[in-house]
Amino acid sequence: MDSNAIPVKKARNRIKYRQTAFPTQTYGANPPGTDTIYVLDYGSEYNSNPFSGNGWRFSGKQFKAKSGTGGDYLRWTSYIDSGRVGNYNEAYATKNSGTIQGTALEIGVPIWNSEGNLGQIYYAYNPLAGTYYNVANING
């Protein structure tokens, strides 16, 4: 049995809570530009507000690990619905070419991702209401 598995009833309650406790935001229909880079210090993390929408939806920021904090990897986790993480070119190509690019994020499964010195962007297609992500500059 998967150690991350929870009963369906509990998952539904979590979704219902997130949908009512936090206002949803329809995030951008386009990838954020380089003027939106958010640098994460080592040991810090960022939790997005819940969001939803039709079509591809993108985080409002690009994320990078602070220089000198052990590398370019960030840990990403998508909640409520799956998502993807990639750089601007991958996010833009996914939206416009019909070919999905970037690293897939399964619901609740942390993935360490690096885009070298490029910013990292979260994106999802028709995300369920309440979908949110966590990105962290941490080890393990």
mmCIF file of C-alpha atoms in Angstrom:
data_model
loop_
_atom_site.group_PDB
_atom_site.id
_atom_site.type_symbol
_atom_site.label_atom_id
_atom_site.label_comp_id
_atom_site.label_asym_id
_atom_site.label_seq_id
_atom_site.Cartn_x
_atom_site.Cartn_y
_atom_site.Cartn_z
ATOM 1 C CA MET A 1 0.000 0.000 0.000
ATOM 2 C CA ASP A 2 1.229 3.498 -0.846
ATOM 3 C CA SER A 3 2.378 5.319 2.306
ATOM 4 C CA ASN A 4 0.805 8.541 0.936
ATOM 5 C CA ALA A 5 -2.600 6.920 0.377
ATOM 6 C CA ILE A 6 -5.601 8.242 2.288
ATOM 7 C CA PRO A 7 -9.227 7.109 2.288
ATOM 8 C CA VAL A 8 -11.420 8.648 -0.419
ATOM 9 C CA LYS A 9 -13.727 10.194 2.181
ATOM 10 C CA LYS A 10 -10.788 11.971 3.834
ATOM 11 C CA ALA A 11 -9.540 13.214 0.451
ATOM 12 C CA ARG A 12 -12.995 14.575 -0.400
ATOM 13 C CA ASN A 13 -13.152 16.346 2.949
ATOM 14 C CA ARG A 14 -9.751 17.937 2.301
ATOM 15 C CA ILE A 15 -10.872 19.127 -1.124
ATOM 16 C CA LYS A 16 -14.133 20.472 0.245
ATOM 17 C CA TYR A 17 -12.305 22.286 3.052
ATOM 18 C CA ARG A 18 -9.755 23.864 0.688
ATOM 19 C CA GLN A 19 -12.511 24.960 -1.683
ATOM 20 C CA THR A 20 -14.490 26.695 1.066
ATOM 21 C CA ALA A 21 -11.715 27.915 3.361
ATOM 22 C CA PHE A 22 -9.639 29.625 0.699
ATOM 23 C CA PRO A 23 -10.836 31.718 -2.211
ATOM 24 C CA THR A 24 -9.790 30.248 -5.533
ATOM 25 C CA GLN A 25 -7.874 32.281 -8.035
ATOM 26 C CA THR A 26 -7.843 31.754 -11.740
ATOM 27 C CA TYR A 27 -4.141 31.990 -12.373
ATOM 28 C CA GLY A 28 -2.663 33.330 -15.549
ATOM 29 C CA ALA A 29 -3.393 31.828 -18.915
ATOM 30 C CA ASN A 30 0.208 32.596 -19.894
ATOM 31 C CA PRO A 31 3.555 31.690 -18.294
ATOM 32 C CA PRO A 32 4.981 34.428 -16.051
ATOM 33 C CA GLY A 33 7.875 36.468 -17.416
ATOM 34 C CA THR A 34 11.372 36.802 -16.013
ATOM 35 C CA ASP A 35 10.327 39.912 -14.067
ATOM 36 C CA THR A 36 8.418 37.649 -11.657
ATOM 37 C CA ILE A 37 11.301 35.554 -10.308
ATOM 38 C CA TYR A 38 10.949 34.572 -6.648
ATOM 39 C CA VAL A 39 14.223 33.437 -5.058
ATOM 40 C CA LEU A 40 13.943 30.824 -2.306
ATOM 41 C CA ASP A 41 16.549 30.870 0.467
ATOM 42 C CA TYR A 42 17.752 27.491 1.676
ATOM 43 C CA GLY A 43 15.160 26.015 4.034
ATOM 44 C CA SER A 44 12.317 28.187 2.754
ATOM 45 C CA GLU A 45 9.198 27.200 0.872
ATOM 46 C CA TYR A 46 6.254 28.773 -0.896
ATOM 47 C CA ASN A 47 2.631 27.588 -0.845
ATOM 48 C CA SER A 48 0.439 28.920 -3.609
ATOM 49 C CA ASN A 49 -3.103 30.089 -3.121
ATOM 50 C CA PRO A 50 -5.689 27.594 -4.389
ATOM 51 C CA PHE A 51 -6.648 28.080 -8.009
ATOM 52 C CA SER A 52 -8.632 26.667 -10.886
ATOM 53 C CA GLY A 53 -9.598 27.579 -14.412
ATOM 54 C CA ASN A 54 -10.055 26.256 -17.921
ATOM 55 C CA GLY A 55 -7.182 25.392 -20.204
ATOM 56 C CA TRP A 56 -3.570 25.744 -19.139
ATOM 57 C CA ARG A 57 -3.051 27.725 -15.940
ATOM 58 C CA PHE A 58 0.339 28.965 -14.778
ATOM 59 C CA SER A 59 1.836 30.109 -11.495
ATOM 60 C CA GLY A 60 2.158 33.850 -11.191
ATOM 61 C CA LYS A 61 5.878 33.536 -10.459
ATOM 62 C CA GLN A 62 9.014 31.792 -11.605
ATOM 63 C CA PHE A 63 11.052 30.203 -8.815
ATOM 64 C CA LYS A 64 14.796 29.764 -8.316
ATOM 65 C CA ALA A 65 17.002 28.474 -5.521
ATOM 66 C CA LYS A 66 19.170 31.199 -3.996
ATOM 67 C CA SER A 67 22.687 31.069 -5.389
ATOM 68 C CA GLY A 68 25.124 29.281 -3.102
ATOM 69 C CA THR A 69 22.490 27.189 -1.310
ATOM 70 C CA GLY A 70 23.511 23.821 -2.689
ATOM 71 C CA GLY A 71 22.373 23.781 -6.299
ATOM 72 C CA ASP A 72 19.484 24.560 -8.607
ATOM 73 C CA TYR A 73 17.057 21.878 -7.440
ATOM 74 C CA LEU A 74 13.714 22.779 -5.894
ATOM 75 C CA ARG A 75 11.218 20.339 -4.401
ATOM 76 C CA TRP A 76 7.737 20.598 -5.952
ATOM 77 C CA THR A 77 4.486 19.040 -4.750
ATOM 78 C CA SER A 78 1.062 19.448 -6.367
ATOM 79 C CA TYR A 79 -2.107 19.005 -4.287
ATOM 80 C CA ILE A 80 -5.745 18.288 -5.208
ATOM 81 C CA ASP A 81 -4.810 17.819 -8.883
ATOM 82 C CA SER A 82 -1.671 16.940 -10.811
ATOM 83 C CA GLY A 83 0.512 19.540 -12.489
ATOM 84 C CA ARG A 84 3.810 20.122 -14.227
ATOM 85 C CA VAL A 85 6.929 22.146 -13.640
ATOM 86 C CA GLY A 86 9.275 23.496 -16.275
ATOM 87 C CA ASN A 87 11.089 26.579 -17.465
ATOM 88 C CA TYR A 88 9.495 29.411 -19.450
ATOM 89 C CA ASN A 89 10.235 27.839 -22.836
ATOM 90 C CA GLU A 90 8.709 24.491 -21.787
ATOM 91 C CA ALA A 91 5.629 26.149 -20.302
ATOM 92 C CA TYR A 92 5.145 28.367 -23.365
ATOM 93 C CA ALA A 93 5.620 25.457 -25.789
ATOM 94 C CA THR A 94 3.173 23.313 -23.808
ATOM 95 C CA LYS A 95 0.515 26.002 -24.094
ATOM 96 C CA ASN A 96 1.059 26.805 -27.751
ATOM 97 C CA SER A 97 2.332 23.666 -29.477
ATOM 98 C CA GLY A 98 0.049 21.010 -28.029
ATOM 99 C CA THR A 99 3.114 18.994 -26.988
ATOM 100 C CA ILE A 100 3.311 18.696 -23.207
ATOM 101 C CA GLN A 101 6.757 19.553 -21.872
ATOM 102 C CA GLY A 102 8.233 19.810 -18.392
ATOM 103 C CA THR A 103 8.283 17.397 -15.452
ATOM 104 C CA ALA A 104 5.018 15.725 -14.433
ATOM 105 C CA LEU A 105 3.850 16.158 -10.839
ATOM 106 C CA GLU A 106 1.552 13.497 -9.442
ATOM 107 C CA ILE A 107 -0.833 14.515 -6.672
ATOM 108 C CA GLY A 108 0.995 14.681 -3.348
ATOM 109 C CA VAL A 109 4.278 13.202 -4.628
ATOM 110 C CA PRO A 110 7.315 15.477 -4.141
ATOM 111 C CA ILE A 111 9.658 15.823 -7.118
ATOM 112 C CA TRP A 112 13.047 17.556 -7.146
ATOM 113 C CA ASN A 113 13.459 19.546 -10.337
ATOM 114 C CA SER A 114 16.233 21.647 -11.829
ATOM 115 C CA GLU A 115 16.130 23.971 -14.803
ATOM 116 C CA GLY A 116 19.754 25.030 -14.372
ATOM 117 C CA ASN A 117 19.940 28.795 -14.023
ATOM 118 C CA LEU A 118 16.427 29.278 -15.461
ATOM 119 C CA GLY A 119 13.340 29.993 -13.388
ATOM 120 C CA GLN A 120 10.861 27.182 -12.717
ATOM 121 C CA ILE A 121 7.125 27.536 -13.378
ATOM 122 C CA TYR A 122 4.195 25.430 -12.153
ATOM 123 C CA TYR A 123 1.372 24.749 -14.619
ATOM 124 C CA ALA A 124 -1.721 22.575 -14.843
ATOM 125 C CA TYR A 125 -4.434 21.878 -17.391
ATOM 126 C CA ASN A 126 -8.030 22.480 -16.264
ATOM 127 C CA PRO A 127 -6.997 22.222 -12.597
ATOM 128 C CA LEU A 128 -9.617 21.098 -10.119
ATOM 129 C CA ALA A 129 -10.880 23.947 -7.939
ATOM 130 C CA GLY A 130 -8.645 24.268 -4.907
ATOM 131 C CA THR A 131 -5.509 22.929 -6.604
ATOM 132 C CA TYR A 132 -2.348 24.353 -5.084
ATOM 133 C CA TYR A 133 1.372 23.645 -5.063
ATOM 134 C CA ASN A 134 4.297 23.834 -2.692
ATOM 135 C CA VAL A 135 7.830 24.613 -3.830
ATOM 136 C CA ALA A 136 10.747 24.380 -1.409
ATOM 137 C CA ASN A 137 14.503 24.860 -1.381
ATOM 138 C CA ILE A 138 15.311 21.970 0.951
ATOM 139 C CA ASN A 139 17.103 18.629 0.995
ATOM 140 C CA GLY A 140 15.318 15.347 1.635
#
